PDB file of C-alpha atoms and ligand atoms in Angstrom:
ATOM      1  CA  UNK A  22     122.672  79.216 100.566  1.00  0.00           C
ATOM      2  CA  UNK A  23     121.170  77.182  97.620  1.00  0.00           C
ATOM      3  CA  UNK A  24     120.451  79.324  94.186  1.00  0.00           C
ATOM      4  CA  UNK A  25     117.629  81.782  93.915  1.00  0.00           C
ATOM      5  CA  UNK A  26     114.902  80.014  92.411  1.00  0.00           C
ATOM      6  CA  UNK A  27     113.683  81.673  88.812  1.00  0.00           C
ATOM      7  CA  UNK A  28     110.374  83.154  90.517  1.00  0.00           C
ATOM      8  CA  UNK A  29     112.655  85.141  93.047  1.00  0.00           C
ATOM      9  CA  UNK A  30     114.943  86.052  90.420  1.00  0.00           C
ATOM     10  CA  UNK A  31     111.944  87.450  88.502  1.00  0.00           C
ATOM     11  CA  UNK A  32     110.591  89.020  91.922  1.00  0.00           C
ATOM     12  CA  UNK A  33     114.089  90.821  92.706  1.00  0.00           C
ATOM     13  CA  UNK A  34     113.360  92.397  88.800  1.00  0.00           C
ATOM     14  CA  UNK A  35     116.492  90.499  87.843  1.00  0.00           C
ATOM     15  CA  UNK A  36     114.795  88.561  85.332  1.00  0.00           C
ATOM     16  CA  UNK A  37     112.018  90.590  83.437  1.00  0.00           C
ATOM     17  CA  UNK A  38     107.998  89.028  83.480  1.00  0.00           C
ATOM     18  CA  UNK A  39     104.857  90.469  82.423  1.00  0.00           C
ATOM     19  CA  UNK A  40     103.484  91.133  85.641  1.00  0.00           C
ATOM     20  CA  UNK A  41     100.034  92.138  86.372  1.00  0.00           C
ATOM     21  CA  UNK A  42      99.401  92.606  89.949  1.00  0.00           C
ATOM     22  CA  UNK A  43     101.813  92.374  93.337  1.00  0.00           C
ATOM     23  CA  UNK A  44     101.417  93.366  96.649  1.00  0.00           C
ATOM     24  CA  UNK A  45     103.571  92.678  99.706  1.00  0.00           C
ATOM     25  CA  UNK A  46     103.033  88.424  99.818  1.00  0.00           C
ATOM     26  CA  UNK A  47     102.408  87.899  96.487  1.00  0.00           C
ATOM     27  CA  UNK A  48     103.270  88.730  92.683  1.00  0.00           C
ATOM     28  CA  UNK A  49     101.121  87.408  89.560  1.00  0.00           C
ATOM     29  CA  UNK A  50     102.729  87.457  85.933  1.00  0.00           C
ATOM     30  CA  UNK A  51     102.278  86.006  82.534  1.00  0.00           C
ATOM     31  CA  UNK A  52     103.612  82.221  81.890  1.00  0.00           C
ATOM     32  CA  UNK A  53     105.918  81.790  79.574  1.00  0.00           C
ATOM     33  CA  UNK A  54     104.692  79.640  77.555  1.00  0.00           C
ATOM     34  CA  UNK A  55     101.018  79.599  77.960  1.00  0.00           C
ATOM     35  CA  UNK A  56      98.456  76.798  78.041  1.00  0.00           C
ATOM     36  CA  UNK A  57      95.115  78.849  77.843  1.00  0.00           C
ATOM     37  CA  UNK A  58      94.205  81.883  76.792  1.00  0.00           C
ATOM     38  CA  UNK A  59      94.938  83.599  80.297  1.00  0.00           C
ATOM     39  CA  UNK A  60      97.701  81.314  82.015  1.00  0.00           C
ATOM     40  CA  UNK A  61      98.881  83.413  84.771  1.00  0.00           C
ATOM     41  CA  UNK A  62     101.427  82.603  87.321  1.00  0.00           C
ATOM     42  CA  UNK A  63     100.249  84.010  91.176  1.00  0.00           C
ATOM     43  CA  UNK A  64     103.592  83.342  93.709  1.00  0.00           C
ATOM     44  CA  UNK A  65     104.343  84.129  97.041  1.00  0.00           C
ATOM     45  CA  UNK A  66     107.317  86.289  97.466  1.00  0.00           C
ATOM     46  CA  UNK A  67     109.093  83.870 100.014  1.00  0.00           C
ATOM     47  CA  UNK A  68     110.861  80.907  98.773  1.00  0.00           C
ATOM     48  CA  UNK A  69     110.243  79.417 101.917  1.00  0.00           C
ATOM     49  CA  UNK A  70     107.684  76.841 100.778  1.00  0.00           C
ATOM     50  CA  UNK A  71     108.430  74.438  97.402  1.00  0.00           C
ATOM     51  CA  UNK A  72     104.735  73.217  97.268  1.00  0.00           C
ATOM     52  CA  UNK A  73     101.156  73.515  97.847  1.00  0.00           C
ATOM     53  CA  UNK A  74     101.257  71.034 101.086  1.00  0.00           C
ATOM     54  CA  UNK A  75     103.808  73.051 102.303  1.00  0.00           C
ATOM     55  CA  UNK A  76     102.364  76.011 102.552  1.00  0.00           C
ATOM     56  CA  UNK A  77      99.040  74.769 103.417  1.00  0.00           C
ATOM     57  CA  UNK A  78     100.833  73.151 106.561  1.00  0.00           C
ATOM     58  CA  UNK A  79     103.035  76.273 107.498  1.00  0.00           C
ATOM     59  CA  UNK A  80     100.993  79.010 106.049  1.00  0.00           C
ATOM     60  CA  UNK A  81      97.299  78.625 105.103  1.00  0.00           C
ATOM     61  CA  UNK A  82      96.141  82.205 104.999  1.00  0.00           C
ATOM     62  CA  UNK A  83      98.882  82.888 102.606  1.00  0.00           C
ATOM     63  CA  UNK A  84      97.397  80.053 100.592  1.00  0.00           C
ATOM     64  CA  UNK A  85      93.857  81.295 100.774  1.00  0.00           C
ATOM     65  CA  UNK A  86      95.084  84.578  99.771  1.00  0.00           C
ATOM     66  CA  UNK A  87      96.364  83.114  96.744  1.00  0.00           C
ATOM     67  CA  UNK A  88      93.231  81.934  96.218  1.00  0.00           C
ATOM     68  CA  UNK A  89      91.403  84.886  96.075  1.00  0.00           C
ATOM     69  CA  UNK A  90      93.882  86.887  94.101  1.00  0.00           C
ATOM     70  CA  UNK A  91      93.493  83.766  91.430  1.00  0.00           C
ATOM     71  CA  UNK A  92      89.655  84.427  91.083  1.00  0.00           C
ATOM     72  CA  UNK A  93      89.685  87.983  91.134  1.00  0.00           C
ATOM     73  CA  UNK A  94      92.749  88.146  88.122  1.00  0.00           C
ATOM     74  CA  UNK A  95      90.140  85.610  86.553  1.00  0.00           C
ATOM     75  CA  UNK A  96      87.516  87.991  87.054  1.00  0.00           C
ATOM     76  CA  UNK A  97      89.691  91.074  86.036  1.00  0.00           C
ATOM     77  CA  UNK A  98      91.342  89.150  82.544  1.00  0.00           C
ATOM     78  CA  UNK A  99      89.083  86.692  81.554  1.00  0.00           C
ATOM     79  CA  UNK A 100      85.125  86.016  82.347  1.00  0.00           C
ATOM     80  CA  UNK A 101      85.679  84.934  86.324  1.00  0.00           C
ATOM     81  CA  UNK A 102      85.669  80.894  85.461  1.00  0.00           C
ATOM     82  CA  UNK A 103      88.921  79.401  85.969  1.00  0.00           C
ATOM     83  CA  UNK A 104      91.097  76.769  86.800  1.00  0.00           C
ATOM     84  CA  UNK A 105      93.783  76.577  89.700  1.00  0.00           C
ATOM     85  CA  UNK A 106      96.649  74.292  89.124  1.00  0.00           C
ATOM     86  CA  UNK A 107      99.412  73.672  91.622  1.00  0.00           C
ATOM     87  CA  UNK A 108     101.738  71.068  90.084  1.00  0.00           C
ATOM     88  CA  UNK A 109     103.468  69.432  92.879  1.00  0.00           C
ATOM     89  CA  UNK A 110     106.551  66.712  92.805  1.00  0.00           C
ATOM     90  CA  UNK A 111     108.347  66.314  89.463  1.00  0.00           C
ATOM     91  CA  UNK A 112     106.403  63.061  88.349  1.00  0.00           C
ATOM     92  CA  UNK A 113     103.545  65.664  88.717  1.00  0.00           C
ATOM     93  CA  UNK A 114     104.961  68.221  86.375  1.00  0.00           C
ATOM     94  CA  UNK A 115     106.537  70.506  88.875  1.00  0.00           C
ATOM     95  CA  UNK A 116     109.659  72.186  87.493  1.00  0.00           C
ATOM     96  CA  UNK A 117     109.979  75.016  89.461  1.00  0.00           C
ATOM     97  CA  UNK A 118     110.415  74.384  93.399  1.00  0.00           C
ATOM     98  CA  UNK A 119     108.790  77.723  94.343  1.00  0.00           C
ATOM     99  CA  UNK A 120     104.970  77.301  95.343  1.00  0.00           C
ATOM    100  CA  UNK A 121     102.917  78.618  92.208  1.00  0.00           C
ATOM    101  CA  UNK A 122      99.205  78.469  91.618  1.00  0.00           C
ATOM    102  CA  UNK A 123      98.478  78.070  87.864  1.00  0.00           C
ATOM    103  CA  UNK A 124      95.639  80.320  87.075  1.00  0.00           C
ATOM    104  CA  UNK A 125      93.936  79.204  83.852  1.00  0.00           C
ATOM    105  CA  UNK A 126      91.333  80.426  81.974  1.00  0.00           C
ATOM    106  CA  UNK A 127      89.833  80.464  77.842  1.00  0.00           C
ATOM    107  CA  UNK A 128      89.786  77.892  75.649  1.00  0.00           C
ATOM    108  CA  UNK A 129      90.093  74.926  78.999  1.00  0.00           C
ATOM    109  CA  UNK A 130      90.866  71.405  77.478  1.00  0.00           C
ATOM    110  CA  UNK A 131      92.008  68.564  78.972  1.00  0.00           C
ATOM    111  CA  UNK A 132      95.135  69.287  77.685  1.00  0.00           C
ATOM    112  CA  UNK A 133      95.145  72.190  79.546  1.00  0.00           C
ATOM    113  CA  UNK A 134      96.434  70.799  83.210  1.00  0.00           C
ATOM    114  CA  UNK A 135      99.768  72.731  83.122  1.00  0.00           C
TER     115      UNK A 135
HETATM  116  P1  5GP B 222     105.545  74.050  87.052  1.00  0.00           P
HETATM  117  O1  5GP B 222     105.953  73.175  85.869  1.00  0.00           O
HETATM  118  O2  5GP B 222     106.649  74.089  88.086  1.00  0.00           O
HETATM  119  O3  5GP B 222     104.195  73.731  87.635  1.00  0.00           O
HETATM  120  O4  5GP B 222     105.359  75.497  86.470  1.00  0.00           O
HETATM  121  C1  5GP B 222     106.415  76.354  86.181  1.00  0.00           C
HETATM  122  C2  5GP B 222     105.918  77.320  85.151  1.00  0.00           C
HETATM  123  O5  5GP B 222     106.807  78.409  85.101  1.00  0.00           O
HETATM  124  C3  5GP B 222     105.826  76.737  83.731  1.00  0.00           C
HETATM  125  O6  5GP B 222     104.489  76.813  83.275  1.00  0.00           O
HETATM  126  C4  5GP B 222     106.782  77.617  82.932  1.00  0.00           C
HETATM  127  O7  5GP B 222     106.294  77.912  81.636  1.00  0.00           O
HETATM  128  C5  5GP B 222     106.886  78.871  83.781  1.00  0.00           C
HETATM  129  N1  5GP B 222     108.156  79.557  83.662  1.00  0.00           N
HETATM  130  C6  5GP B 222     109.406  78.989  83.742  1.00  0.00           C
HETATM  131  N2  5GP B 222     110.345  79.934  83.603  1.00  0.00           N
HETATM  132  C7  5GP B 222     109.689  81.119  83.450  1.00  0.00           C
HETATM  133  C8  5GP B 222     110.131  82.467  83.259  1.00  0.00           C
HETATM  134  O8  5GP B 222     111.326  82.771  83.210  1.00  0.00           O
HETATM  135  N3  5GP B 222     109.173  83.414  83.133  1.00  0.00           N
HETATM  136  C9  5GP B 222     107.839  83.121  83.207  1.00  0.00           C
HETATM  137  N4  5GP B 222     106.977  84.142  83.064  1.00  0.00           N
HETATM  138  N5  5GP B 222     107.383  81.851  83.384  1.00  0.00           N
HETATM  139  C10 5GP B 222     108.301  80.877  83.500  1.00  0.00           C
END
C-alpha cells in the first residue's frame, strides 16, 4: 500500500482543514495558502484517480459533479464567477497526486493560475 495522500489524510480528519461543504463523493476546504480571495479546494474522497484525465476517463459523472459543486461554492462564497483549475503533471504545477479542482474566485490575475 503506498502512503495516504495529504487530501485523504485531511478527509479521514487526521489532518485538520477548513472545510466548507462534503457529501458522500466529495469534500471542499480552504487552501492553504491561497491565491484569490476564495481559493477553495473541491476533492473526491477516493484516491483512486491522480488527475483530471483520469477521472474524466474512469469516472466522468464524478467529474461533472465536481463541477457543479465548484460553481455553486462560487455562488455560495463569492459572486458566482470563477475559475476552475486542475493542475495536472508536476511540470504543470501538480504537487499533490489526488485529483483536485482549484476553485478560484476575487481579485483573478494572471498570476492567479494555482
Ligand atoms: P496542486 O499544486 O497539486 O495543484 O495543488 C495542491 C494544493 O494543495 C496547493 O494549492 C496547496 O496549497 C494545497 N495544500 C497542500 N497541503 C495542504 C494542506 O495540508 N491543507 C490544505 N488546506 N491545503 C493544502
Amino acid at each position: 500500500m503506498s502512503e495516504p495522500t495529504i487530501f485523504s489524510r485531511i478527509i479521514s480528519g487526521e489532518i485538520p482543514a477548513t472545510v466548507v461543504w462534503q457529501n458522500e463523493r466529495l469534500i471542499a476546504f480552504h487552501d492553504i495558502a491561497p491565491r484569490a480571495a476564495l481559493h477553495l479546494l473541491v476533492v473526491p474522497k477516493t484516491e483512486e484517480y491522480e488527475n483530471v484525465t483520469d477521472l474524466a476517463a474512469g469516472n466522468p459523472a464524478l467529474l461533472a459533479e465536481m463541477v457543479a459543486t465548484a460553481a455553486t461554492l462560487a455562488a455560495e462564497h463569492a459572486n458566482g464567477d470563477y475559475r476552475l483549475v486542475f493542475n495536472s503533471g508536476a511540470s504543470a504545477g501538480q504537487t499533490v497526486f489526488h485529483v483536485h479542482a482549484h476553485v478560484l474566485a476575487g481579485g483573478l490575475s494572471e498570476e492567479s493560475l494555482a
